[in-house]
C-alpha cells in the first residue's frame, strides 16, 4: 500500500512547494476545498509511484486570495475553477479561467452560500 | 486488417433465435435473492419502528397507536436495510418490483387486515 | 479561409449518454479549441454528507455513478473504515475484488457498445451490450441488483457468494471469454473501426503525465499506472501488472479496455481460488475522526474519496474526485486540432461519466 502524508503549509509557500513537487516528477492528483465552521481548508494532492502527498492550506475565509498553480501544472485549472465556482475561493491567475461559468449551478457558490462574494471590494 | 470482421457473428446470430426475452408473453424470471419490493407479514410485526429509523430514504412510517405500517413505494430503493434490522424477521424482499405507477403510491398495512389499502 | 465559428456540442447530443457542454471553436472542419462547461446535473451529493450519517451515506455514494456503483460504495467504505480504524475480514476483501472486477467488465462492455454506436457500427453495439447483459445477470444473481449492487457496507460486505455459485460464475465467465475475443477482434482488426480510431486524438505520454490523465487514458499513452497495484482490498495478493499500450490514440485506449476484460476474468479466477471461508463483516463501533484519502481504480481510472470526520455521526466533508473530472484537461488537449467529425469518438474514448464527474 502506498504511503499517505498530509503536510500543513502556508499560502505564501504554495507556489514554491508545488514547483518542487513538479521537479520531483510528481503527478497532480487533485485539489479540493473543505468548509469548516470557522475556516476553509485547501488540499493539493500529489502522487508518485503510488505514494501520496497532500499539502493542506488553511484559509481564514474566502476573501483570502490564493495564487494559481495552473502555471506549474496546467491540469490544475479545472480544480481551481471548481473551487472558485462551488466555494467562492479567489484564485489569482488561473491559466484557463472560466470566470464562474464552469459549474452552472442554480445558486452561486453552492457549497459556501453564506460567504459574501470575497475579494471584489 | 479485415473488412467484414462481423460476418461470422452475424451469420451465427441469423441462425440462432432472438436473444431478448419474449416479454410479456414469457414472464421474466428473477434470480433468487434479487432485490424487489418489500413485503411485510403484518401480524408478526410489533410496530417497534426500527425499520423506519434505519430506512435511508424515509420511505417507511410506523405508528404504534393505531397500529399501522405504511410504505411509500416510490421512495423505497429496495436496499434491504429494513429487512436486515427487523427484530421479528417479518419483513422480506420479494424478487419482483412493485407494479409501475404514475402517482405517489403508499401501501398501508393494518394488523388482521390481509391486503394492503392503497392511497395515492 | 481563417474565419472561426463556434459550434455548441451538447449538452444534448446523440452521441452523449450524459450532458456535458463543449463550445467547439472551429476553422473550416478543424477544431481549434474546446471550451467545456458542466453543472447541468450537479446534485450536490458531497454536501448531503452533512445530513446523512456515515453508515447511511454508503447508499448515496453508490448512487453517484450508475455504472461503477460498487467501486464508489467500496471506496467510500474504505475511507470511513480507515477513519474508524476498522480492519475488514479477508473474505470481504476478496468479495470486494470479485464485484469490482465484475463491474469493470460490465463497464468496459458498455463503453465498447457506446463507442461502436458513436462511429455508427450498430450491430457491434448490439453485440457488446448483449454480452454485457449476461454479466449483469451474474451481478443480479450475486448481489440482487443489476447496476446498483448494494453489497458494500462499512465494515465489510452485505452478501456472501456460496462456493457452488462461485464455480458456476467462473464457468460462465470462461465461456464468455471467447465472445470477448470475438467482439474485441472486430474492434481491433476491422478496417472501418481502425480507420476511425487509429491516429485520432493522440495524447503523448508527457501530455498524459502533465495533464493528470487517469485510467485507460493514461495507460493507453504508455504509462503503467493502475491504482490496483497499491494492493487495496485483496489486490496485493493476486499478482498482476497493468495493461499498457503506447500509441496514445483512440485505438490504444480501446486496446487497453479490451485487454482489461481478460485481465478482470483472470483476477476473479485468482480471487476465487485464494478465497477462504470466514466472516464477511465486522461490527461498526465508534465515530469517524481525522481525515483520509481513499484511492481505488475504477473502470475509468483513479477515484479519490476524501473523508473528514470530527467524532460525530456526520462527516464534515466528503469529497469525490472522479476519473472523468481528471480526464477533462487531457480531453481538451486531444480535441485541439482534430476534425469535427472525430469529436464524438474522441469524447467517448475517455469513457465520460458526467453525472459522476459533477456529483
Coordinates of C-alpha atoms in Angstrom, one line a residue:
Chain A
X1 CA 0.0 0.0 0.0
X2 CA 1.3 3.5 -0.9
X3 CA 2.2 5.9 1.8
X4 CA -0.1 8.8 2.6
X5 CA 1.3 12.1 4.0
X6 CA -0.6 15.3 4.8
X7 CA 1.6 18.3 5.3
X8 CA 0.4 21.7 6.6
X9 CA 1.8 24.7 4.7
X10 CA 1.1 28.5 4.4
X11 CA -0.5 30.2 1.4
X12 CA 2.8 32.1 0.7
X13 CA 4.8 28.8 0.4
X14 CA 2.3 27.2 -2.0
X15 CA 3.9 28.1 -5.3
X16 CA 7.5 27.1 -4.2
X17 CA 6.3 23.8 -2.7
X18 CA 4.3 22.9 -5.8
X19 CA 7.2 23.7 -8.1
X20 CA 9.4 21.4 -6.0
X21 CA 6.8 18.6 -6.4
X22 CA 6.8 19.2 -10.2
X23 CA 10.6 18.9 -10.4
X24 CA 10.4 15.6 -8.5
X25 CA 8.1 14.3 -11.2
X26 CA 5.0 14.1 -9.0
X27 CA 1.6 14.0 -10.6
X28 CA -1.1 16.4 -9.5
X29 CA -3.9 14.2 -8.3
X30 CA -6.5 16.7 -7.1
X31 CA -7.2 20.0 -5.4
X32 CA -10.2 20.2 -3.1
X33 CA -11.7 22.5 -0.6
X34 CA -13.3 21.8 2.8
X35 CA -15.6 24.2 4.5
X36 CA -15.3 24.1 8.3
X37 CA -17.3 26.3 10.7
X38 CA -14.6 28.9 11.1
X39 CA -12.2 28.4 8.2
X40 CA -11.6 26.8 4.8
X41 CA -9.1 24.2 4.0
X42 CA -7.5 23.5 0.7
X43 CA -5.8 20.2 -0.2
X44 CA -3.3 20.0 -3.0
X45 CA -2.6 16.3 -3.6
X46 CA 0.3 14.6 -5.5
X47 CA 1.2 11.1 -6.3
X48 CA 4.4 9.4 -7.4
X49 CA 4.8 5.7 -7.6
X50 CA 1.6 5.4 -5.7
X51 CA 3.0 7.4 -2.7
X52 CA 0.5 10.1 -1.9
X53 CA 1.4 13.6 -0.5
X54 CA -1.1 16.3 0.2
X55 CA -0.5 19.9 1.2
X56 CA -3.0 21.4 3.5
X57 CA -3.5 25.2 3.2
X58 CA -5.8 26.8 5.8
X59 CA -7.7 30.0 4.8
X60 CA -9.5 32.3 7.3
X61 CA -12.3 32.9 4.8
X62 CA -12.9 33.1 1.1
X63 CA -11.6 36.7 0.9
X64 CA -8.0 35.4 1.1
X65 CA -6.6 35.3 -2.4
X66 CA -4.8 32.1 -3.4
X67 CA -2.2 32.0 -6.1
X68 CA -3.0 29.7 -9.0
X69 CA -0.8 26.7 -9.6
X70 CA -2.0 26.2 -13.1
X71 CA 1.1 27.8 -14.4
X72 CA 3.0 24.9 -12.9
X73 CA 0.5 22.1 -13.5
X74 CA -1.8 23.0 -16.3
X75 CA -4.4 20.5 -15.2
X76 CA -4.9 22.5 -12.0
X77 CA -7.1 24.9 -13.9
X78 CA -10.1 22.5 -13.7
X79 CA -9.9 22.1 -10.0
X80 CA -9.3 25.8 -9.4
X81 CA -12.3 26.7 -11.4
X82 CA -14.3 24.1 -9.4
X83 CA -13.3 25.6 -6.0
X84 CA -14.0 29.0 -7.3
X85 CA -17.4 28.1 -8.6
X86 CA -18.5 26.0 -5.6
X87 CA -16.8 27.7 -2.7
X88 CA -16.1 31.2 -3.9
X89 CA -12.3 30.9 -3.4
X90 CA -10.5 33.7 -5.1
X91 CA -7.8 32.1 -7.2
X92 CA -5.3 34.5 -8.9
X93 CA -4.2 33.9 -12.5
X94 CA -5.9 30.6 -13.5
X95 CA -4.4 29.5 -16.8
X96 CA -7.9 28.9 -18.3
X97 CA -10.3 31.0 -16.3
X98 CA -13.9 30.3 -16.9
X99 CA -14.9 33.2 -14.6
X100 CA -17.6 31.2 -12.8
X101 CA -19.1 29.7 -15.9
X102 CA -17.7 26.2 -15.4
X103 CA -20.2 24.9 -12.9
X104 CA -23.6 26.2 -13.9
X105 CA -25.3 25.7 -10.6
X106 CA -28.6 27.2 -9.8
X107 CA -27.2 29.1 -6.8
X108 CA -23.8 30.7 -6.9
X109 CA -21.1 29.3 -4.5
X110 CA -23.4 26.3 -3.9
X111 CA -21.1 24.8 -1.2
X112 CA -20.4 28.0 0.6
X113 CA -23.6 30.1 0.2
X114 CA -23.1 32.2 3.4
X115 CA -19.9 33.7 2.2
X116 CA -20.3 37.2 0.6
X117 CA -18.5 37.4 -2.7
X118 CA -15.0 37.9 -1.4
X119 CA -12.1 39.9 -2.8
X120 CA -14.3 42.0 -5.0
X121 CA -14.5 45.1 -2.8
Chain B
X1 CA -6.8 -6.0 -41.3
X2 CA -10.2 -7.3 -42.3
X3 CA -13.2 -5.7 -43.8
X4 CA -16.0 -7.9 -42.8
X5 CA -15.0 -8.9 -39.3
X6 CA -18.6 -9.1 -38.1
X7 CA -19.7 -11.5 -40.8
X8 CA -19.2 -14.7 -38.8
X9 CA -21.0 -13.3 -35.8
X10 CA -23.9 -12.0 -38.0
X11 CA -24.4 -15.4 -39.6
X12 CA -24.4 -17.1 -36.2
X13 CA -27.0 -14.6 -35.0
X14 CA -29.2 -15.2 -38.0
X15 CA -29.2 -19.0 -37.3
X16 CA -29.8 -18.6 -33.6
X17 CA -33.1 -17.3 -32.3
X18 CA -33.6 -13.9 -30.7
X19 CA -31.5 -13.3 -27.6
X20 CA -34.1 -11.0 -25.9
X21 CA -36.8 -12.4 -23.7
X22 CA -40.2 -12.7 -25.2
X23 CA -41.7 -10.4 -22.5
X24 CA -44.7 -10.1 -21.7
X25 CA -45.6 -13.4 -23.4
X26 CA -43.0 -15.2 -21.4
X27 CA -42.9 -13.8 -17.9
X28 CA -39.5 -12.6 -16.6
X29 CA -37.8 -15.0 -14.2
X30 CA -35.9 -13.3 -11.5
X31 CA -32.9 -15.0 -9.8
X32 CA -33.3 -15.9 -6.1
X33 CA -32.0 -13.0 -4.0
X34 CA -32.9 -10.3 -6.4
X35 CA -33.9 -7.1 -4.6
X36 CA -37.5 -6.2 -5.4
X37 CA -40.4 -4.7 -3.3
X38 CA -40.6 -5.0 0.5
X39 CA -43.3 -7.4 1.8
X40 CA -44.4 -7.5 5.4
X41 CA -46.1 -10.2 7.4
X42 CA -48.1 -7.6 9.3
X43 CA -49.5 -10.0 12.0
X44 CA -45.9 -10.7 13.2
X45 CA -45.0 -7.1 13.3
X46 CA -44.6 -5.5 16.8
X47 CA -44.5 -1.9 15.4
X48 CA -41.2 -1.1 17.1
X49 CA -40.3 1.4 14.3
X50 CA -36.6 0.3 13.9
X51 CA -37.2 -0.1 10.1
X52 CA -38.5 3.5 10.0
X53 CA -35.4 4.8 11.7
X54 CA -33.0 2.7 9.6
X55 CA -34.6 3.4 6.2
X56 CA -32.1 5.6 4.3
X57 CA -34.9 7.3 2.2
X58 CA -37.5 7.6 4.9
X59 CA -40.0 5.5 2.9
X60 CA -41.5 3.7 5.9
X61 CA -43.8 5.2 8.5
X62 CA -44.8 3.2 11.5
X63 CA -47.3 4.3 14.1
X64 CA -48.0 2.4 17.4
X65 CA -51.4 3.8 18.1
X66 CA -53.3 2.9 15.9
X67 CA -51.0 0.1 14.6
X68 CA -50.1 0.9 11.0
X69 CA -47.1 0.2 8.8
X70 CA -47.0 2.4 5.7
X71 CA -44.5 2.3 2.9
X72 CA -44.1 4.8 0.1
X73 CA -43.3 2.6 -2.9
X74 CA -41.7 5.3 -5.0
X75 CA -39.3 6.3 -2.2
X76 CA -38.2 2.8 -1.5
X77 CA -34.9 1.9 -3.1
X78 CA -35.0 -1.8 -2.2
X79 CA -31.8 -1.6 -0.3
X80 CA -32.9 -4.2 2.2
X81 CA -31.7 -2.2 5.2
X82 CA -35.1 -2.7 6.9
X83 CA -35.1 -6.4 6.3
X84 CA -31.7 -6.7 7.9
X85 CA -32.7 -4.8 11.1
X86 CA -36.2 -6.2 11.7
X87 CA -36.1 -8.0 15.1
X88 CA -39.1 -10.2 14.3
X89 CA -38.0 -11.0 10.8
X90 CA -41.4 -10.1 9.4
X91 CA -40.0 -8.1 6.5
X92 CA -38.8 -9.7 3.3
X93 CA -37.8 -8.6 -0.1
X94 CA -39.7 -10.0 -3.0
X95 CA -37.8 -10.8 -6.2
X96 CA -40.2 -8.7 -8.2
X97 CA -40.6 -5.0 -8.2
X98 CA -43.8 -3.2 -7.2
X99 CA -46.0 -2.5 -10.2
X100 CA -45.5 0.7 -12.1
X101 CA -47.4 3.7 -11.0
X102 CA -47.6 7.3 -12.2
X103 CA -48.6 8.8 -8.8
X104 CA -47.2 8.6 -5.3
X105 CA -48.3 5.2 -4.0
X106 CA -48.4 4.5 -0.3
X107 CA -49.3 1.0 0.8
X108 CA -50.7 0.9 4.4
X109 CA -50.8 -2.4 6.4
X110 CA -53.0 -2.9 9.4
X111 CA -52.9 -5.9 11.7
X112 CA -55.5 -8.6 10.8
X113 CA -56.2 -7.0 7.5
X114 CA -54.9 -9.3 4.8
X115 CA -54.5 -7.0 1.9
X116 CA -52.9 -3.5 1.9
X117 CA -55.0 -0.5 1.3
X118 CA -53.6 1.9 -1.2
X119 CA -53.7 5.7 -1.0
X120 CA -52.4 8.0 -3.7
Chain C
X1 CA -10.4 30.9 -45.0
X2 CA -9.5 31.7 -41.5
X3 CA -12.9 32.6 -40.2
X4 CA -13.6 31.0 -36.9
X5 CA -17.0 29.5 -35.9
X6 CA -18.2 28.4 -32.5
X7 CA -20.3 25.2 -32.6
X8 CA -22.0 24.2 -29.4
X9 CA -21.6 20.4 -28.8
X10 CA -24.0 19.1 -26.2
X11 CA -25.5 19.1 -23.6
X12 CA -28.0 17.2 -25.8
X13 CA -26.1 15.3 -28.4
X14 CA -27.0 12.0 -30.0
X15 CA -23.6 10.5 -29.0
X16 CA -23.6 11.7 -25.4
X17 CA -25.2 9.5 -22.9
X18 CA -24.9 12.3 -20.4
X19 CA -24.9 16.1 -20.6
X20 CA -21.6 17.9 -21.0
X21 CA -21.4 21.1 -23.0
X22 CA -18.4 21.8 -25.2
X23 CA -18.1 25.0 -27.2
X24 CA -16.0 23.9 -30.2
X25 CA -14.1 26.7 -31.9
X26 CA -13.6 25.5 -35.5
X27 CA -11.8 26.7 -38.5
X28 CA -13.4 25.0 -41.5
X29 CA -13.7 21.4 -40.3
X30 CA -10.8 21.6 -37.9
X31 CA -11.3 22.1 -34.1
X32 CA -9.0 24.8 -32.8
X33 CA -10.2 24.8 -29.2
X34 CA -12.8 23.2 -27.0
X35 CA -14.3 25.0 -24.0
X36 CA -16.2 22.8 -21.6
X37 CA -18.9 23.8 -19.1
X38 CA -20.5 21.3 -16.8
X39 CA -23.0 21.6 -13.9
X40 CA -26.1 20.5 -15.8
X41 CA -26.6 17.6 -13.4
X42 CA -24.8 18.8 -10.4
X43 CA -26.7 17.2 -7.5
X44 CA -24.6 18.5 -4.6
X45 CA -24.2 15.0 -3.2
X46 CA -21.0 15.9 -1.4
X47 CA -22.9 18.2 0.9
X48 CA -25.5 15.6 1.6
X49 CA -23.0 14.0 3.9
X50 CA -23.7 16.7 6.4
X51 CA -27.3 15.4 6.7
X52 CA -26.9 11.6 6.4
X53 CA -24.9 9.7 8.9
X54 CA -21.8 7.9 7.8
X55 CA -23.4 4.5 7.6
X56 CA -26.4 5.6 5.6
X57 CA -24.2 7.6 3.2
X58 CA -23.0 4.3 1.6
X59 CA -26.3 4.2 -0.2
X60 CA -25.7 7.7 -1.6
X61 CA -22.1 7.0 -2.5
X62 CA -23.2 4.0 -4.6
X63 CA -25.6 6.2 -6.5
X64 CA -23.0 8.8 -7.5
X65 CA -22.5 6.7 -10.6
X66 CA -24.8 4.2 -12.2
X67 CA -22.0 2.2 -13.9
X68 CA -19.2 1.9 -11.4
X69 CA -21.6 2.0 -8.4
X70 CA -19.9 -0.8 -6.5
X71 CA -16.5 0.7 -6.6
X72 CA -17.9 4.1 -5.5
X73 CA -19.6 2.5 -2.5
X74 CA -16.5 0.4 -1.7
X75 CA -14.1 3.4 -1.8
X76 CA -16.4 5.4 0.5
X77 CA -16.4 2.4 2.9
X78 CA -12.6 2.2 2.7
X79 CA -12.3 5.9 3.6
X80 CA -14.6 5.5 6.6
X81 CA -13.1 2.2 7.7
X82 CA -9.7 4.0 7.8
X83 CA -11.1 6.8 9.9
X84 CA -12.7 4.2 12.3
X85 CA -9.5 2.1 12.3
X86 CA -11.5 -0.9 11.2
X87 CA -9.9 -4.0 9.7
X88 CA -12.3 -5.8 7.5
X89 CA -12.3 -9.7 7.2
X90 CA -10.2 -11.4 4.5
X91 CA -13.2 -12.9 2.8
X92 CA -14.9 -9.5 2.5
X93 CA -11.7 -8.2 0.7
X94 CA -11.8 -11.0 -1.8
X95 CA -15.5 -10.5 -2.4
X96 CA -14.9 -6.8 -3.0
X97 CA -12.3 -7.7 -5.6
X98 CA -14.7 -10.0 -7.4
X99 CA -17.5 -7.4 -7.5
X100 CA -15.1 -4.7 -8.5
X101 CA -13.9 -6.8 -11.4
X102 CA -17.4 -7.7 -12.5
X103 CA -18.3 -4.1 -12.6
X104 CA -15.2 -3.3 -14.6
X105 CA -16.1 -6.0 -17.2
X106 CA -19.7 -4.6 -17.5
X107 CA -18.5 -1.0 -17.7
X108 CA -15.9 -1.8 -20.4
X109 CA -18.6 -3.7 -22.4
X110 CA -20.9 -0.8 -22.0
X111 CA -18.2 1.5 -23.3
X112 CA -17.5 -0.7 -26.3
X113 CA -21.1 -0.6 -27.2
X114 CA -21.4 3.2 -26.9
X115 CA -18.2 3.7 -28.9
X116 CA -19.4 1.4 -31.6
X117 CA -22.6 3.4 -31.7
X118 CA -20.5 6.6 -31.9
X119 CA -18.8 5.6 -35.1
X120 CA -22.0 4.1 -36.4
X121 CA -21.4 0.4 -36.1
X122 CA -24.9 -0.6 -34.8
X123 CA -24.5 -4.4 -34.9
X124 CA -21.3 -4.2 -32.9
X125 CA -23.1 -2.0 -30.4
X126 CA -25.9 -4.6 -30.0
X127 CA -23.4 -7.4 -29.8
X128 CA -21.4 -5.7 -27.0
X129 CA -24.5 -4.9 -25.0
X130 CA -25.8 -8.5 -25.4
X131 CA -22.6 -9.7 -23.7
X132 CA -23.0 -7.0 -21.0
X133 CA -26.5 -8.3 -20.3
X134 CA -25.0 -11.7 -19.3
X135 CA -22.6 -10.0 -16.9
X136 CA -25.5 -8.0 -15.4
X137 CA -27.3 -11.3 -14.9
X138 CA -24.3 -12.6 -12.9
X139 CA -24.3 -9.4 -10.9
X140 CA -28.0 -9.7 -10.2
X141 CA -27.6 -13.3 -9.1
X142 CA -24.9 -12.4 -6.6
X143 CA -25.9 -9.0 -5.2
X144 CA -29.6 -8.8 -6.0
X145 CA -29.2 -5.6 -8.1
X146 CA -28.3 -5.1 -11.7
X147 CA -26.3 -1.9 -11.6
X148 CA -26.7 -0.7 -8.0
X149 CA -25.0 -3.6 -6.3
X150 CA -25.9 -2.5 -2.8
X151 CA -23.4 -5.0 -1.4
X152 CA -20.7 -2.8 0.0
X153 CA -21.1 -1.7 3.6
X154 CA -18.9 0.0 6.2
X155 CA -17.1 -2.9 7.9
X156 CA -17.3 -5.5 5.1
X157 CA -19.9 -6.6 2.5
X158 CA -23.6 -7.4 2.9
X159 CA -23.8 -10.7 0.9
X160 CA -21.7 -13.8 0.5
X161 CA -21.3 -15.9 -2.6
X162 CA -21.5 -19.6 -2.0
X163 CA -18.8 -21.9 -3.3
X164 CA -21.2 -23.6 -5.8
X165 CA -22.3 -20.3 -7.2
X166 CA -18.8 -19.1 -7.5
X167 CA -17.8 -22.1 -9.6
X168 CA -20.9 -21.5 -11.7
X169 CA -19.9 -17.9 -12.3
X170 CA -16.3 -18.9 -13.2
X171 CA -17.6 -21.4 -15.7
X172 CA -19.8 -18.8 -17.3
X173 CA -17.1 -16.2 -17.4
X174 CA -14.7 -18.6 -19.1
X175 CA -17.3 -19.3 -21.7
X176 CA -17.8 -15.6 -22.3
X177 CA -14.1 -15.1 -22.8
X178 CA -14.4 -16.5 -26.3
X179 CA -17.1 -14.0 -27.0
X180 CA -15.0 -11.1 -25.6
X181 CA -12.2 -12.2 -28.1
X182 CA -14.8 -12.3 -30.9
X183 CA -16.1 -8.8 -30.3
X184 CA -12.7 -7.5 -29.3
X185 CA -11.3 -8.9 -32.6
X186 CA -13.8 -6.8 -34.6
X187 CA -12.7 -3.6 -32.7
X188 CA -9.1 -4.4 -33.1
X189 CA -9.0 -5.8 -36.7
X190 CA -11.9 -4.4 -38.7
X191 CA -10.7 -1.8 -41.2
X192 CA -13.6 0.6 -40.7
X193 CA -13.1 0.7 -37.0
X194 CA -9.4 1.1 -37.3
X195 CA -9.9 3.9 -39.8
X196 CA -12.0 5.9 -37.2
X197 CA -9.6 5.3 -34.3
X198 CA -6.0 5.0 -35.3
X199 CA -4.1 8.2 -35.1
X200 CA -7.1 10.1 -33.8
X201 CA -7.0 12.0 -30.6
X202 CA -3.3 11.3 -29.8
X203 CA -2.1 12.0 -26.3
X204 CA 1.6 11.7 -25.8
X205 CA 2.9 10.2 -22.5
X206 CA 4.4 13.6 -21.5
X207 CA 1.0 15.2 -22.0
X208 CA -0.8 12.5 -20.2
X209 CA 1.5 12.9 -17.2
X210 CA 1.4 16.7 -17.1
X211 CA -2.4 16.9 -17.6
X212 CA -3.1 14.3 -14.9
X213 CA -4.9 11.7 -17.1
X214 CA -6.0 8.6 -15.3
X215 CA -7.2 5.1 -16.1
X216 CA -7.2 3.7 -19.6
X217 CA -6.5 7.2 -21.0
X218 CA -3.2 7.2 -19.1
X219 CA -2.3 3.6 -19.8
X220 CA -3.1 4.0 -23.5
X221 CA -0.4 6.6 -23.5
X222 CA 2.3 4.3 -22.3
X223 CA 2.3 5.0 -18.6
X224 CA 1.9 1.9 -16.4
X225 CA -0.2 3.4 -13.6
X226 CA -3.0 1.4 -12.1
X227 CA -4.2 2.1 -8.5
X228 CA -4.9 -1.6 -8.0
X229 CA -1.2 -2.1 -7.8
X230 CA -1.3 -0.4 -4.4
X231 CA -2.9 -3.6 -3.2
X232 CA -6.1 -2.3 -1.6
X233 CA -8.8 -4.9 -0.8
X234 CA -7.1 -8.2 -1.8
X235 CA -5.4 -6.9 -5.0
X236 CA -2.0 -7.1 -3.3
X237 CA -2.2 -10.9 -3.2
X238 CA -3.3 -11.5 -6.7
X239 CA -0.2 -10.7 -8.7
X240 CA -0.9 -8.8 -11.9
X241 CA 0.6 -6.0 -13.9
X242 CA -1.2 -3.0 -15.5
X243 CA -2.2 -3.3 -19.2
X244 CA -0.3 -0.7 -21.2
X245 CA -0.4 0.4 -24.8
X246 CA 2.0 3.1 -26.2
X247 CA 0.3 4.7 -29.2
X248 CA -1.8 7.2 -27.2
X249 CA -4.6 7.3 -29.7
X250 CA -8.2 6.2 -29.5
X251 CA -7.3 2.8 -30.8
X252 CA -4.7 2.3 -28.0
X253 CA -7.3 3.3 -25.3
X254 CA -9.7 0.8 -26.9
X255 CA -6.9 -1.9 -26.8
X256 CA -6.3 -1.3 -23.1
X257 CA -10.0 -1.8 -22.3
X258 CA -10.4 -4.9 -24.4
X259 CA -7.3 -6.5 -22.8
X260 CA -8.5 -5.5 -19.4
X261 CA -11.6 -7.6 -19.9
X262 CA -9.4 -10.7 -19.9
X263 CA -7.4 -9.4 -17.0
X264 CA -10.5 -9.0 -15.0
X265 CA -11.6 -12.5 -15.6
X266 CA -8.2 -13.7 -14.5
X267 CA -8.4 -11.7 -11.4
X268 CA -11.8 -13.1 -10.5
X269 CA -10.4 -16.6 -11.0
X270 CA -7.4 -15.9 -8.8
X271 CA -9.5 -14.3 -6.1
X272 CA -12.0 -17.2 -6.2
X273 CA -9.1 -19.7 -5.8
X274 CA -7.5 -17.9 -2.9
X275 CA -10.7 -17.0 -1.0
X276 CA -11.1 -18.8 2.3
X277 CA -14.3 -19.3 4.3
X278 CA -14.8 -16.8 7.0
X279 CA -16.9 -13.9 8.3
X280 CA -17.8 -11.2 5.8
X281 CA -18.2 -8.2 8.1
X282 CA -17.1 -6.7 11.3
X283 CA -19.3 -4.7 13.7
X284 CA -19.0 -1.0 13.3
X285 CA -18.1 0.9 16.5
X286 CA -17.1 4.4 17.2
X287 CA -17.4 7.5 15.1
X288 CA -15.1 8.7 12.3
X289 CA -12.3 11.1 13.3
X290 CA -9.4 12.6 11.3
X291 CA -9.1 12.8 7.5
X292 CA -8.1 10.3 4.9
X293 CA -7.9 10.0 1.1
X294 CA -9.0 6.6 -0.1
X295 CA -7.9 5.8 -3.7
X296 CA -9.1 3.0 -5.9
X297 CA -9.1 2.1 -9.6
X298 CA -12.4 2.4 -11.4
X299 CA -13.1 1.2 -14.9
X300 CA -12.5 4.8 -15.9
X301 CA -9.4 5.5 -13.7
X302 CA -8.4 6.6 -10.3
X303 CA -11.2 7.7 -8.0
X304 CA -10.4 9.6 -4.8
X305 CA -12.6 9.8 -1.7
X306 CA -11.6 12.4 0.8
X307 CA -13.4 12.0 4.1
X308 CA -13.0 14.2 7.1
X309 CA -14.7 13.4 10.4
X310 CA -14.8 15.3 13.7
X311 CA -16.0 12.5 16.0
X312 CA -19.8 12.9 15.3
X313 CA -22.1 10.6 13.3
X314 CA -21.9 13.1 10.4
X315 CA -18.8 13.5 8.3
X316 CA -17.7 17.1 8.0
X317 CA -16.6 16.8 4.4
X318 CA -16.7 14.0 1.8
X319 CA -15.1 14.9 -1.5
X320 CA -15.1 12.7 -4.6
X321 CA -12.6 13.3 -7.4
X322 CA -13.9 11.1 -10.2
X323 CA -11.8 9.9 -13.1
X324 CA -13.9 11.7 -15.7
X325 CA -13.1 15.0 -14.0
X326 CA -9.4 14.4 -14.1
X327 CA -9.7 13.3 -17.7
X328 CA -11.3 16.6 -18.9
X329 CA -8.0 18.5 -19.4
X330 CA -6.5 15.7 -21.5
X331 CA -9.7 15.5 -23.5
X332 CA -9.5 19.3 -24.3
X333 CA -5.9 18.7 -25.4
X334 CA -6.9 15.8 -27.7
X335 CA -9.7 17.8 -29.2
X336 CA -7.4 20.7 -30.2
X337 CA -6.5 20.1 -33.9
X338 CA -8.9 17.2 -34.5
X339 CA -11.5 17.0 -37.3
X340 CA -15.1 18.0 -36.3
X341 CA -16.3 14.5 -37.3
X342 CA -13.9 12.9 -34.9
X343 CA -15.1 14.8 -31.8
X344 CA -17.8 12.2 -30.8
X345 CA -15.3 9.3 -30.9
X346 CA -12.6 11.2 -29.0
X347 CA -15.1 12.3 -26.3
X348 CA -16.2 8.7 -25.9
X349 CA -12.7 7.3 -25.6
X350 CA -12.2 8.9 -22.2
X351 CA -15.3 7.0 -21.2
X352 CA -17.1 10.1 -19.9
X353 CA -19.4 9.7 -17.0
X354 CA -20.6 13.2 -16.4
X355 CA -23.0 12.6 -13.6
X356 CA -20.2 11.2 -11.5
X357 CA -17.9 14.0 -12.6
X358 CA -20.3 16.6 -11.2
X359 CA -21.7 14.6 -8.3

